[in-house]
Short mmCIF file of C-alpha atoms in Angstrom, two decimals:
data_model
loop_
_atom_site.label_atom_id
_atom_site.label_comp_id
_atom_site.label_asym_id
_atom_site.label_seq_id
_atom_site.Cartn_x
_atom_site.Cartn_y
_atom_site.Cartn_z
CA UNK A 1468 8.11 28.12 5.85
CA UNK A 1469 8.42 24.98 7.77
CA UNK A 1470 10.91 25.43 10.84
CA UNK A 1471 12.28 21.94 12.14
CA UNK A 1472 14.36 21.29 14.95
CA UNK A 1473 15.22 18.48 17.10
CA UNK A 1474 14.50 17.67 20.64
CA UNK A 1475 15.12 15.43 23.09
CA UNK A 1476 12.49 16.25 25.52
CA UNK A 1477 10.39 13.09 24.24
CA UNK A 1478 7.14 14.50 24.26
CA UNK A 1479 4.36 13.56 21.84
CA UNK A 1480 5.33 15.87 18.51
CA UNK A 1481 9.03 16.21 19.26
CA UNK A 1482 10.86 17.58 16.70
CA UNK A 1483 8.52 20.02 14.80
CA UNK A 1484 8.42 23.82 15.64
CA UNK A 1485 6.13 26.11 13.15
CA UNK A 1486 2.60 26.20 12.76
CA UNK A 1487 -0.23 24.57 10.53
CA UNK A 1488 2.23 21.73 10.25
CA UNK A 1489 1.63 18.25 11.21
CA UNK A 1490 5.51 16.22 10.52
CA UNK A 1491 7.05 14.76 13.93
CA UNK A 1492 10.23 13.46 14.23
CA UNK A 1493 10.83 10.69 16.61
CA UNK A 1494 14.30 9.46 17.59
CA UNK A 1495 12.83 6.46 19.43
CA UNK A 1496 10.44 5.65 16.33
CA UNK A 1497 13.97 5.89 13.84
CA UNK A 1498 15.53 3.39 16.36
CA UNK A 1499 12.89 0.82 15.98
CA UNK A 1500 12.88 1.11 12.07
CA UNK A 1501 16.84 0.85 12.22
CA UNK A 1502 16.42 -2.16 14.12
CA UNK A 1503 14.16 -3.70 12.20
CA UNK A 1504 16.20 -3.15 9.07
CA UNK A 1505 18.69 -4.76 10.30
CA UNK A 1506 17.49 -8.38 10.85
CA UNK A 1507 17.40 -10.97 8.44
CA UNK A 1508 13.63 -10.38 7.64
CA UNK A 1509 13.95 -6.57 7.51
CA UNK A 1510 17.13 -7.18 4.60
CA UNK A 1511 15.21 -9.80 2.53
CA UNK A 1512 11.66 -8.89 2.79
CA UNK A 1513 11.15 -6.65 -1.11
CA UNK A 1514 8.79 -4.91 0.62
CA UNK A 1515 8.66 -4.06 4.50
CA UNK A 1516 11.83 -1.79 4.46
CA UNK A 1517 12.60 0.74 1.66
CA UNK A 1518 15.83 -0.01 0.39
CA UNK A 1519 16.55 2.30 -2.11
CA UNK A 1520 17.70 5.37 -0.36
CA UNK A 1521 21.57 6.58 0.47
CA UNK A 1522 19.79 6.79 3.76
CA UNK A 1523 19.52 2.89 3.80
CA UNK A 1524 23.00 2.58 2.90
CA UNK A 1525 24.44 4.48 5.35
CA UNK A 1526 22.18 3.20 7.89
CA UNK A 1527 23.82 -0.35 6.70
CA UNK A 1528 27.04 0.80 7.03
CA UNK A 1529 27.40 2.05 9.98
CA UNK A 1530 24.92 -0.58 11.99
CA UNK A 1531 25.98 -4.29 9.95
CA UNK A 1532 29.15 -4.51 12.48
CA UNK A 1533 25.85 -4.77 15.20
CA UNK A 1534 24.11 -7.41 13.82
CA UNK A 1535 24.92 -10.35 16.00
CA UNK A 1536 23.22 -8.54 18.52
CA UNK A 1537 21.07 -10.92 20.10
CA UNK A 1538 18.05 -8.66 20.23
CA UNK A 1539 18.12 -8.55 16.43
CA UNK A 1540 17.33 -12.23 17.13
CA UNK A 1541 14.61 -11.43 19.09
CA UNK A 1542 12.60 -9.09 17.15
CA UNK A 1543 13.80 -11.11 13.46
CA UNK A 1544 9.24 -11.07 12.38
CA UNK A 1545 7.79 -12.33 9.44
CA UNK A 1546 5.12 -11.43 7.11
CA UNK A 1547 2.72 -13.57 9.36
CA UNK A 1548 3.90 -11.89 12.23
CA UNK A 1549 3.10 -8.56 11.07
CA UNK A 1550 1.14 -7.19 13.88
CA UNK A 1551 4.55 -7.64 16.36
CA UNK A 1552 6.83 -5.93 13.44
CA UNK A 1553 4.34 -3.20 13.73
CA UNK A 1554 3.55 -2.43 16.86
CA UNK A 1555 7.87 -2.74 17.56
CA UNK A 1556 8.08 0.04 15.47
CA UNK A 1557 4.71 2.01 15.99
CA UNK A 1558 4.68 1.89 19.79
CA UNK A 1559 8.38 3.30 20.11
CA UNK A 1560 6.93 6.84 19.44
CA UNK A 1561 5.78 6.59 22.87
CA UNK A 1562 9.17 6.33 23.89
CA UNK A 1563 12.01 8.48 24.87
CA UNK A 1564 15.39 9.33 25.82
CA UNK A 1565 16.00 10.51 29.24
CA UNK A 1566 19.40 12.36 30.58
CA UNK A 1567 20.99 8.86 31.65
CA UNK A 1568 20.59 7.43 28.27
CA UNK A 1569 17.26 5.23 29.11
CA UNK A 1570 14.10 4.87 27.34
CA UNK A 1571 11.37 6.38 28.95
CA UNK A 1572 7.58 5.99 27.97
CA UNK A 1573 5.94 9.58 27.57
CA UNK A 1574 2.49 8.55 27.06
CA UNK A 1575 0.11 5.62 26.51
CA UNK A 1576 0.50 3.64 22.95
CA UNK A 1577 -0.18 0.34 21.95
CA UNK A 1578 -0.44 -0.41 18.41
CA UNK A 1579 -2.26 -3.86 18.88
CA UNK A 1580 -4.47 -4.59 21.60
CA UNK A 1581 -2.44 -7.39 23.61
CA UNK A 1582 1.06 -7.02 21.62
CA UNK A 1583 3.85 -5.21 23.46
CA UNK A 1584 7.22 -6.45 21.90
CA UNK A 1585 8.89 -3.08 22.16
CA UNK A 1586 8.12 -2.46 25.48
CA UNK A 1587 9.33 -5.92 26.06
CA UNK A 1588 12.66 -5.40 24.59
CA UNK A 1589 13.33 -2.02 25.69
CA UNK A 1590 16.47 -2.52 28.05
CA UNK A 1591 17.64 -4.29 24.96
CA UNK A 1592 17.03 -1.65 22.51
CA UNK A 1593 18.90 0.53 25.10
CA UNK A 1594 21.72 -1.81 24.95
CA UNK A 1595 21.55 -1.85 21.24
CA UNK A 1596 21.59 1.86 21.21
CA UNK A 1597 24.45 2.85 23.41
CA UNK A 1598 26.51 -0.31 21.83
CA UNK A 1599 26.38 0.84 18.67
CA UNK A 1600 26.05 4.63 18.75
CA UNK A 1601 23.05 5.30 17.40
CA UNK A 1602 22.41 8.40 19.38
CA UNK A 1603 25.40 10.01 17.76
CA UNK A 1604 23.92 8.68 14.08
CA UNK A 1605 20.85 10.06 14.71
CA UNK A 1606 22.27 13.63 15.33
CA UNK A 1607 24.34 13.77 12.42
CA UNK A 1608 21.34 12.57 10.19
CA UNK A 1609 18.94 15.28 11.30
CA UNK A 1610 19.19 17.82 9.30
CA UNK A 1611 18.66 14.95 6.50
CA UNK A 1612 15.10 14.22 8.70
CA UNK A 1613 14.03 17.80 8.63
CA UNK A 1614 14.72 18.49 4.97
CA UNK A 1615 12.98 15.56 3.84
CA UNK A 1616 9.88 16.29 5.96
CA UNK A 1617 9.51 19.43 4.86
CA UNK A 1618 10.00 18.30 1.36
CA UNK A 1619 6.86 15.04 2.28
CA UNK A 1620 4.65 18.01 2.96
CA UNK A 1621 5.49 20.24 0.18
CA UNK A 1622 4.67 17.30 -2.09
CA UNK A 1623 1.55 16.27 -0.61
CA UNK A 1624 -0.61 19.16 -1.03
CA UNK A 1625 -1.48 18.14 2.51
CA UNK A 1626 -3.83 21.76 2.50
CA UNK A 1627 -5.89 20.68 -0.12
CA UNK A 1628 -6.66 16.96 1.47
CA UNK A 1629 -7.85 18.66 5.01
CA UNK A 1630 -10.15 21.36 2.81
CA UNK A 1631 -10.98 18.24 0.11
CA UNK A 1632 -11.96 16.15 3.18
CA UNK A 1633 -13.82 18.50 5.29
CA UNK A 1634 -16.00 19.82 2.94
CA UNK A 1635 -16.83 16.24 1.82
CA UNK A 1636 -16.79 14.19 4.83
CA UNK A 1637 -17.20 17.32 7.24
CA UNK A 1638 -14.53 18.62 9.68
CA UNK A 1639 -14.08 15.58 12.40
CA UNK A 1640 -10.28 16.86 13.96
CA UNK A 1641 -9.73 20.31 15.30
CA UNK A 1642 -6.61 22.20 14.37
CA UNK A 1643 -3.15 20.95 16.04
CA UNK A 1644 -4.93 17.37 16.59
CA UNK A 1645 -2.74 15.55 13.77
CA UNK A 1646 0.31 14.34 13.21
CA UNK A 1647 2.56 12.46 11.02
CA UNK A 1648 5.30 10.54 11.74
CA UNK A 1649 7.87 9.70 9.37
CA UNK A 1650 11.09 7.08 9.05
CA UNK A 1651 12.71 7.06 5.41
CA UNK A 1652 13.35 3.41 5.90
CA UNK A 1653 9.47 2.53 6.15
CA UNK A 1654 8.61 0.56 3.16
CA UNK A 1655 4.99 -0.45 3.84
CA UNK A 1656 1.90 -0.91 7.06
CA UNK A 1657 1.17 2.89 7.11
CA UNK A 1658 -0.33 3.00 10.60
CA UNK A 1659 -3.88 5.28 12.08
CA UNK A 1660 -3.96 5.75 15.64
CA UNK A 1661 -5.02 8.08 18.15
CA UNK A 1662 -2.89 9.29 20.96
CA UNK A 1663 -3.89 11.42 23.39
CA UNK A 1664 -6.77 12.75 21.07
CA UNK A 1665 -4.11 12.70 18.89
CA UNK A 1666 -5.07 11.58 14.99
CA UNK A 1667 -1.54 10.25 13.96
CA UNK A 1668 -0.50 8.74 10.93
CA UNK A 1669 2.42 6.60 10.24
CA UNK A 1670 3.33 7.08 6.93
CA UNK A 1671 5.23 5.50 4.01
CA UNK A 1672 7.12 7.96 1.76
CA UNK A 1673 6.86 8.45 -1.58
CA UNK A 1674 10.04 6.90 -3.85
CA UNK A 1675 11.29 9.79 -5.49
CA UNK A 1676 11.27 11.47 -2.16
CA UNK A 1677 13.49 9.08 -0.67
CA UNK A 1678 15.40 8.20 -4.17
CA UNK A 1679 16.41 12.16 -3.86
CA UNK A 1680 14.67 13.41 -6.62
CA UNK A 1681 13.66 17.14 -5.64
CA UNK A 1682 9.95 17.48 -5.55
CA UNK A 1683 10.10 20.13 -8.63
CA UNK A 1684 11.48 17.52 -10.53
CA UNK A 1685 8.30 15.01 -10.08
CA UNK A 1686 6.18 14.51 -12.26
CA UNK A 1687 2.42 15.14 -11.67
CA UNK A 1688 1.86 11.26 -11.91
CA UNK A 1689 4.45 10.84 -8.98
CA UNK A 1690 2.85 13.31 -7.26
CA UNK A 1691 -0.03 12.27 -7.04
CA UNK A 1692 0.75 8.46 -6.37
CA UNK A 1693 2.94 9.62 -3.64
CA UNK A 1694 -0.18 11.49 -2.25
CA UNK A 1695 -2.35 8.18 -1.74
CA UNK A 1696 -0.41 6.81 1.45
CA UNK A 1697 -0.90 10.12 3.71
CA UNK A 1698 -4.07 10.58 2.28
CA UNK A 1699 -5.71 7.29 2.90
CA UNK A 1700 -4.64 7.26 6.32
CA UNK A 1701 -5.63 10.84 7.14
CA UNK A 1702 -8.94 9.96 5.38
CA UNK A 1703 -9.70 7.09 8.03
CA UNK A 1704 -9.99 10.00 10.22
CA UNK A 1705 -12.90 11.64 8.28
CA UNK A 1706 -14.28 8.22 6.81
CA UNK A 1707 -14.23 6.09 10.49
CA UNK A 1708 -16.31 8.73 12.33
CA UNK A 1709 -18.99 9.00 9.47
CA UNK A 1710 -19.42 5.02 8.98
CA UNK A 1711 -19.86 4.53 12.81
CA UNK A 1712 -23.01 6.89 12.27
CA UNK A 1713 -24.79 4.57 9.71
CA UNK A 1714 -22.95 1.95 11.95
CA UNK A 1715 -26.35 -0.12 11.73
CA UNK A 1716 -26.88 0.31 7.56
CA UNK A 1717 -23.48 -1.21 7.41
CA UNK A 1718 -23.82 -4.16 9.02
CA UNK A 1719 -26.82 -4.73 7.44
CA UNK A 1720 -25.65 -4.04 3.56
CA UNK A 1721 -22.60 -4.57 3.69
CA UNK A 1722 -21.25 -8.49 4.87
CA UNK A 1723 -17.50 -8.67 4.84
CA UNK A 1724 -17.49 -12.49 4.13
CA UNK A 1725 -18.68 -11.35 0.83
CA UNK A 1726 -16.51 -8.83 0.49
CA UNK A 1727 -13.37 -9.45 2.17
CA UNK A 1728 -10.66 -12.70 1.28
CA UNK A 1729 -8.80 -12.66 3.95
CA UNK A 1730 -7.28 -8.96 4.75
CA UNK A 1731 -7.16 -9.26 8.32
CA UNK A 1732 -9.57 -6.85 8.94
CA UNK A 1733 -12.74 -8.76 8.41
CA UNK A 1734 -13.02 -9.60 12.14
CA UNK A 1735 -14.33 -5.81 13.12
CA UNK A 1736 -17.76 -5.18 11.30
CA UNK A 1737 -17.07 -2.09 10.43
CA UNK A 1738 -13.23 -1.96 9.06
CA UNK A 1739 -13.63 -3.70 6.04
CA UNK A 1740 -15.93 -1.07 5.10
CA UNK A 1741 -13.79 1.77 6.04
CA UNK A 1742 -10.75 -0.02 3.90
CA UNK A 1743 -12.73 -0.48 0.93
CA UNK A 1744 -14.44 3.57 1.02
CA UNK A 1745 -10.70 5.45 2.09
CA UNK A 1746 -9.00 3.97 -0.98
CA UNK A 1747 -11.67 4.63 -2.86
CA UNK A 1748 -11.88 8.48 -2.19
CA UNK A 1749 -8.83 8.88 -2.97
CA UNK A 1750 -9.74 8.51 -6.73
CA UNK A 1751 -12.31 11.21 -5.97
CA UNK A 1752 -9.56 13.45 -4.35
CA UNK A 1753 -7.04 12.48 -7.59
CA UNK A 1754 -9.99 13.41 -10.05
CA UNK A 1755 -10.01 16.84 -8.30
CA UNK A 1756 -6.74 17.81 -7.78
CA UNK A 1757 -4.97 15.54 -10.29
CA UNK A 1758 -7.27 16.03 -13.31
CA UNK A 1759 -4.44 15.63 -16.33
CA UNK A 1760 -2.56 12.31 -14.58
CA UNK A 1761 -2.81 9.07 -16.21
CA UNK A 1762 -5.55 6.45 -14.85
CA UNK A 1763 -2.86 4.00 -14.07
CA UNK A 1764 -1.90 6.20 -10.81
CA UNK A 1765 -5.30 5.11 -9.68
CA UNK A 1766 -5.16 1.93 -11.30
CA UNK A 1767 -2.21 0.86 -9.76
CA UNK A 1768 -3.64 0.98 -6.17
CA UNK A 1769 -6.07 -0.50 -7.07
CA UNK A 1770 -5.10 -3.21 -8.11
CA UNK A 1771 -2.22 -3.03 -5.26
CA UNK A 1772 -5.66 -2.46 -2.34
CA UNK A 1773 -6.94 -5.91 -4.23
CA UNK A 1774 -3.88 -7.78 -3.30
CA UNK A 1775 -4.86 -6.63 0.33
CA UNK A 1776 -8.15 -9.28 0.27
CA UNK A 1777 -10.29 -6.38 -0.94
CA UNK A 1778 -11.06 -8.22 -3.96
CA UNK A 1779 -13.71 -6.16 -5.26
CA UNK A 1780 -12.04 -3.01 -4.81
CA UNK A 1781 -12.26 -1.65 -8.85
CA UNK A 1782 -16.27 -2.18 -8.34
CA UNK A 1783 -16.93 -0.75 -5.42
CA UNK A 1784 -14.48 2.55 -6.45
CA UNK A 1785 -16.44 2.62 -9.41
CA UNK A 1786 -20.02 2.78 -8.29
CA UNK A 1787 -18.91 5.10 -5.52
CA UNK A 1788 -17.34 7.65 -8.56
CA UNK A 1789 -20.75 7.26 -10.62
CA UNK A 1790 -23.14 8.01 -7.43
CA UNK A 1791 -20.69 10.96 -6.75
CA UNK A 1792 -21.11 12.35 -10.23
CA UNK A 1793 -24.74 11.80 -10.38
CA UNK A 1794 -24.77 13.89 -6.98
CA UNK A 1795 -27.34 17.01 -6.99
CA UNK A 1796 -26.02 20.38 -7.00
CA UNK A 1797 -24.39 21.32 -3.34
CA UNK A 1798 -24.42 17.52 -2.40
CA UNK A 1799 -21.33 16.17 -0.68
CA UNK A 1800 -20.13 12.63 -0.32
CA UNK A 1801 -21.88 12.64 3.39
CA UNK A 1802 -24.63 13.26 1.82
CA UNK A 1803 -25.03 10.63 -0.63
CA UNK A 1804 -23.14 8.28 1.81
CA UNK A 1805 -26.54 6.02 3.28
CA UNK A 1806 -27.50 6.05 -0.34
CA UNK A 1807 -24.13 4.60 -0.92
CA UNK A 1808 -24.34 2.06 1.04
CA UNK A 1809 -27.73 0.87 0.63
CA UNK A 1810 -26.78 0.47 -3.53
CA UNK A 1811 -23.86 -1.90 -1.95
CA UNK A 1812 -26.34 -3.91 -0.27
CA UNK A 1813 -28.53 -4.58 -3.20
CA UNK A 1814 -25.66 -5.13 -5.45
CA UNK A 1815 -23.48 -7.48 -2.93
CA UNK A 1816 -25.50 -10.73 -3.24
CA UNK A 1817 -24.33 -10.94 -7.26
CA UNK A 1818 -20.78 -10.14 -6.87
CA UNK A 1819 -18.67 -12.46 -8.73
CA UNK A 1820 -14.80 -13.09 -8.72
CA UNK A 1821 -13.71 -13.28 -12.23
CA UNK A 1822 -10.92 -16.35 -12.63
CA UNK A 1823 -8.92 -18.01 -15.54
CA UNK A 1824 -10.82 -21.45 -15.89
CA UNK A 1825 -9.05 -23.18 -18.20
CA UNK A 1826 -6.13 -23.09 -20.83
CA UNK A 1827 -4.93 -25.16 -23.45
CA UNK A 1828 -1.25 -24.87 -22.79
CA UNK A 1829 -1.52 -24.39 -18.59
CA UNK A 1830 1.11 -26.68 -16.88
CA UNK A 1831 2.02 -27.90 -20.31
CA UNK A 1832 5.90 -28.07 -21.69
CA UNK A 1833 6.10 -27.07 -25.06
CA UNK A 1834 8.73 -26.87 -27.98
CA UNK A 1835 7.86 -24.22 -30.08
CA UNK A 1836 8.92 -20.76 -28.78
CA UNK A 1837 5.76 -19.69 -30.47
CA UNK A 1838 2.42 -20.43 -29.29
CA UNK A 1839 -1.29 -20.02 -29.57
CA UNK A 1840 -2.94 -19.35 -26.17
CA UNK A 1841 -6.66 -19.78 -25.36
CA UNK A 1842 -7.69 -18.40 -22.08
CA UNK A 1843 -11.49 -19.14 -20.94
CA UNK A 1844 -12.87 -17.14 -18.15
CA UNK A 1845 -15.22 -17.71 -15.41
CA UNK A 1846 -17.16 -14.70 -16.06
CA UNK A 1847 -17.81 -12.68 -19.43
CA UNK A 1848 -14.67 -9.89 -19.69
CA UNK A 1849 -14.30 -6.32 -21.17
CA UNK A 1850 -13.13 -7.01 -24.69
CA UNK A 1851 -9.86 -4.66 -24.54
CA UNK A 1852 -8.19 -3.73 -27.84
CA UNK A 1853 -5.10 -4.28 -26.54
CA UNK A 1854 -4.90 -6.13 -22.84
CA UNK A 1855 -1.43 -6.38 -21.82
CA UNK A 1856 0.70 -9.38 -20.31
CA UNK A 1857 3.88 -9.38 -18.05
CA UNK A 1858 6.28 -12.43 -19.22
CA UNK A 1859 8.31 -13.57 -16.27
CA UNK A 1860 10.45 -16.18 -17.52
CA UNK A 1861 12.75 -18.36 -15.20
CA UNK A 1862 15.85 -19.80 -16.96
CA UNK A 1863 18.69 -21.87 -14.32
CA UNK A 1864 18.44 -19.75 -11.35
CA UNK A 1865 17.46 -16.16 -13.19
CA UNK A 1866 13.83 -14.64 -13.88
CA UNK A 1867 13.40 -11.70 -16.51
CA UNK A 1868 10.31 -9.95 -17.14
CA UNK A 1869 8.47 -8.23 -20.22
CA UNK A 1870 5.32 -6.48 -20.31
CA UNK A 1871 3.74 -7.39 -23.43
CA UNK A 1872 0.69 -5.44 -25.28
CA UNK A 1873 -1.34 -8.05 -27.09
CA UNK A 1874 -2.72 -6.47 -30.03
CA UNK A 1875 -4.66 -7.90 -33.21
CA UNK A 1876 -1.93 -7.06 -35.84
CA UNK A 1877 0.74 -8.34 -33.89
CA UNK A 1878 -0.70 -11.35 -31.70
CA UNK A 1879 -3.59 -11.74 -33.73
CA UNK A 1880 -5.72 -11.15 -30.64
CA UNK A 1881 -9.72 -12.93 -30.53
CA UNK A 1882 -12.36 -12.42 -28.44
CA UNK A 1883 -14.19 -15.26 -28.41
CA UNK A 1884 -17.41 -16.75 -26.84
CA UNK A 1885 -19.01 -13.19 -25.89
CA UNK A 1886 -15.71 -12.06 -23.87
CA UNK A 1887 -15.60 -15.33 -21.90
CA UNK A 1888 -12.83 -16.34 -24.34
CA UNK A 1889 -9.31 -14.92 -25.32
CA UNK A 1890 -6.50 -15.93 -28.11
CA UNK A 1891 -3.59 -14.38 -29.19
CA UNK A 1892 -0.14 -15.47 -30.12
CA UNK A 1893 2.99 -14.89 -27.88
CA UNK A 1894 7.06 -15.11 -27.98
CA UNK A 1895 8.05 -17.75 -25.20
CA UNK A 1896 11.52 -17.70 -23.88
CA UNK A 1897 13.09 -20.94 -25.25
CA UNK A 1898 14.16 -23.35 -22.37
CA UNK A 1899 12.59 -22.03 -19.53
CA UNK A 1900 9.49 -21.79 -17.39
CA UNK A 1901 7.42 -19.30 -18.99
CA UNK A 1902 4.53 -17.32 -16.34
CA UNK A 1903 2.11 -15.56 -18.07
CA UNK A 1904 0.71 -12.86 -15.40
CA UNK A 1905 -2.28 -10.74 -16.03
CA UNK A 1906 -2.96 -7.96 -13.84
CA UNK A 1907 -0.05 -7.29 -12.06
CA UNK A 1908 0.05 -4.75 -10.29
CA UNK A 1909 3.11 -1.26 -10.78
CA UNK A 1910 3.14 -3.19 -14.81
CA UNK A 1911 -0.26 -3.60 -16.08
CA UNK A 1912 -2.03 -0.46 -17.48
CA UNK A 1913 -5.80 -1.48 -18.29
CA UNK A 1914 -6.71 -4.41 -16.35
CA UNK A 1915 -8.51 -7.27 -17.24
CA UNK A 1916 -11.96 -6.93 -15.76
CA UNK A 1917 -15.69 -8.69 -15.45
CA UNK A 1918 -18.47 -6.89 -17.19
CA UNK A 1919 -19.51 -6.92 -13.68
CA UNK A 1920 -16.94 -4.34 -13.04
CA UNK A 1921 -14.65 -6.66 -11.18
CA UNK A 1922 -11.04 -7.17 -12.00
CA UNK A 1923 -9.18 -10.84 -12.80
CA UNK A 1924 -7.07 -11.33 -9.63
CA UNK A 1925 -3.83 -9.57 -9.52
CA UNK A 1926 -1.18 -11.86 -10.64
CA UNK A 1927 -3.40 -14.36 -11.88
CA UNK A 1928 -1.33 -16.38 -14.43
CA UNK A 1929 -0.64 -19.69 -16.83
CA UNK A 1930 2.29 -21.22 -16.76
CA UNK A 1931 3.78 -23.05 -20.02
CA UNK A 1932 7.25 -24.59 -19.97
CA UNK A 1933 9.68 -24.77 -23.36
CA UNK A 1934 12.19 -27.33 -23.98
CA UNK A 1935 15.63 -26.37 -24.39
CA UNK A 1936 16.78 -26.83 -27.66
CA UNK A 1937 18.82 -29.67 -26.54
CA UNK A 1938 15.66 -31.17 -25.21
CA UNK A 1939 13.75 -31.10 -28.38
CA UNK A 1940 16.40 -32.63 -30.38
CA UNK A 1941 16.41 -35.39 -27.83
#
């Protein structure tokens, strides 16, 4: 049994008391990520705060009458600023109350090398704090922080990642050298970094955690989905240490310009690397512990760790699962890890990026709500029975969406041309801009991939227009 309490002594791992358990609570941490909620960018971004808690709401109502604050101003990032927005709210865990109300750093944190905004702003964010009584918010929400870590690590089955990743990777922290930090209105950048020899990860949780679905009532699906952002993060501390030993066979097999469009981390020579394999074990860890769960919970981040720049993530995951497979009795991933990488190296001067080419109705306004598509690839594709399509249509300020299953019988679907070729018949929406997305990722169940083994782009899409009905009679 987990045993949680609250303190206000500040030091690193406040606010967790039992043993064999990693969750910290961090009152400085929750005051960055209230902060940050409350700008304009935190409240329209879909992604970089989780909105769909009570938690949020109440966290709204109580803070909106504070939101001419100036330094809301001040710290109001973007998406391109995203390593400030971070390292605001990752670097405040170094901070924390005193008796007098100030913020006090306890021990040496900085997220990015160079980038100090909270530190910056503190006398601000103490401002902010006392102005608007955050201290006392904090209190009363507590017992709300504690029961919803100890539900995070009931639903985790955090045990079986440590044993999964030790006897795989082999044992790289020592016992009560880990922690997790948690804020309910984190909605995406889980964070690795090391404090004080210190692994920590700064995690997202999982959506029926925070939608307040009990973990008994989750399915084994949203389990294991809600496993993949603790576990690739705690896996970067089993997969970093292990890639730095074949630190030369990397850079030699493994070139991130190839590899990597534009994630960010293609500057270090090693991280792209260490992106591409921690996502990818994960699948290994799902096929373990997860055996009976759909291949969409896999597919999904996939498709979502694509979106990232890793383009070629579906390949790479899936020549990584064969190897493992093929492995010889009592071999590990370790062990088969130089091999690993060497088959990357021979295989990384073919790798091609599937794309949609052409298509006879792209950019094209139409007036039959009914047409005939004919998508030509770049590459030859996986002939899939039934592929399936996400509408979006946009109709005088509105968008709806519909995932579509093309099937012969119904959308007399053809492969054509050796799979470089698809047609197939679909409903338009009448008098409005009509996207056609393939791959998208949270919708899509079997993606459309390269015989390669690579998948279309996420999102990739045609767009056909339909006249209004007024238009055509025109």
């Amino acid at each position: 049994m987990l045993m949680l309490f609250w303190s206000g002594s500040g030091a690193m791992g406040q606010g967790l008391s039992g043993t064999d358990s990693p969750v910290r609570l961090s009152e400085a941490y929750e005051l960055a990520n209230i902060i940050l909620a409350l700008t304009d960018y935190g409240k329209t971004d879909p992604w970089e705060v989780s909105q769909q808690s009570a938690y949020y709401r109440e966290v709204r109502t109580h803070f909106d009458a504070f939101t001419n604050h100036p330094l809301l101003a001040s710290v109001n990032y973007s998406r391109k600023e995203w390593e400030k927005y971070l390292s605001f709210r990752t670097d405040a865990y170094a901070f924390a109350f005193d008796s007098t109300g100030r913020l006090v750093r306890q021990f040496p944190l900085m997220t990015n090398k160079g980038v100090n905004p909270f530190e910056e702003h503190v006398a601000q964010v103490e401002a902010f704090a006392r102005v608007s009584g955050f201290r006392q918010f904090y209190r009363a929400h507590l017992p709300y922080y504690q029961n919803l870590a100890t539900a995070y690590l009931a639903s985790q089955h955090y045990p079986e990642m440590r044993q999964f990743l030790e006897t795989e990777l082999g044992k790289q922290t020592a016992a009560g050298t880990y922690a997790i930090v948690m804020s309910p209105l984190v909605g995406r950048m889980n964070c690795h970094r090391t404090n004080g020899g210190v692994g920590t990860d700064f995690i997202t949780l999982p959506g029926f955690l925070l939608s307040g679905k009990a973990v008994q009532e989750a399915t084994p699906a949203e389990i294991a989905s809600g496993t993949h952002m603790l576990f690739t993060e705690l896996d970067h501390a089993f997969v970093n240490p292990l890639t730095e030993q074949y630190r030369s066979l990397v850079q030699t097999g493994f070139d991130n310009r190839l590899w990597d469009a534009g994630s960010g981390y293609e500057r270090d020579s090693l991280a792209t690397f260490n992106e591409y394999m921690t996502w990818a074990v994960y699948d290994l860890f799902v096929a373990r512990y997860f055996p009976s769960v759909p291949s969409t919970v896999c597919t999904d981040w996939t498709l979502q760790n694509e979106t990232r720049g890793f383009w070629a993530s579906a390949l790479f995951t899936q020549k990584l699962t064969s190897l493992y497979r093929q492995r010889k009795a009592g071999q590990t991933l370790r062990d088969i890890y130089p091999v690993f990488i060497k088959q990357l190296g021979k295989l990384q001067q073919t790798l091609r990026k599937p794309a949609i080419k052409a298509c006879n109705l792209a950019d094209q306004t139409v007036s039959d709500t009914t047409a005939t598509v004919m998508i030509t690839f770049s590459e030859p594709m996986h002939r899939l029975s039934a592929p399936d399509v996400v509408r979006v249509a946009e109709h005088q300020g509105t968008t709806t969406q519909e995932r579509i299953m093309l099937t012969r019988k119904a959308n007399e679907l053809t492969w054509l041309q050796n799979g470089r070729a698809v047609r197939f018949r679909i409903q338009l929406a009448g008098g409005a801009v009509n996207h056609l997305l393939f791959n998208y990722p949270w919708k899509t169940s079997v993606p459309l991939r390269s015989r390669q083994g690579i998948d279309l782009p996420p999102y990739s899409r045609v767009k056909i227009t339909v006249r209004s009905t007024l238009q055509a009679h025109r």
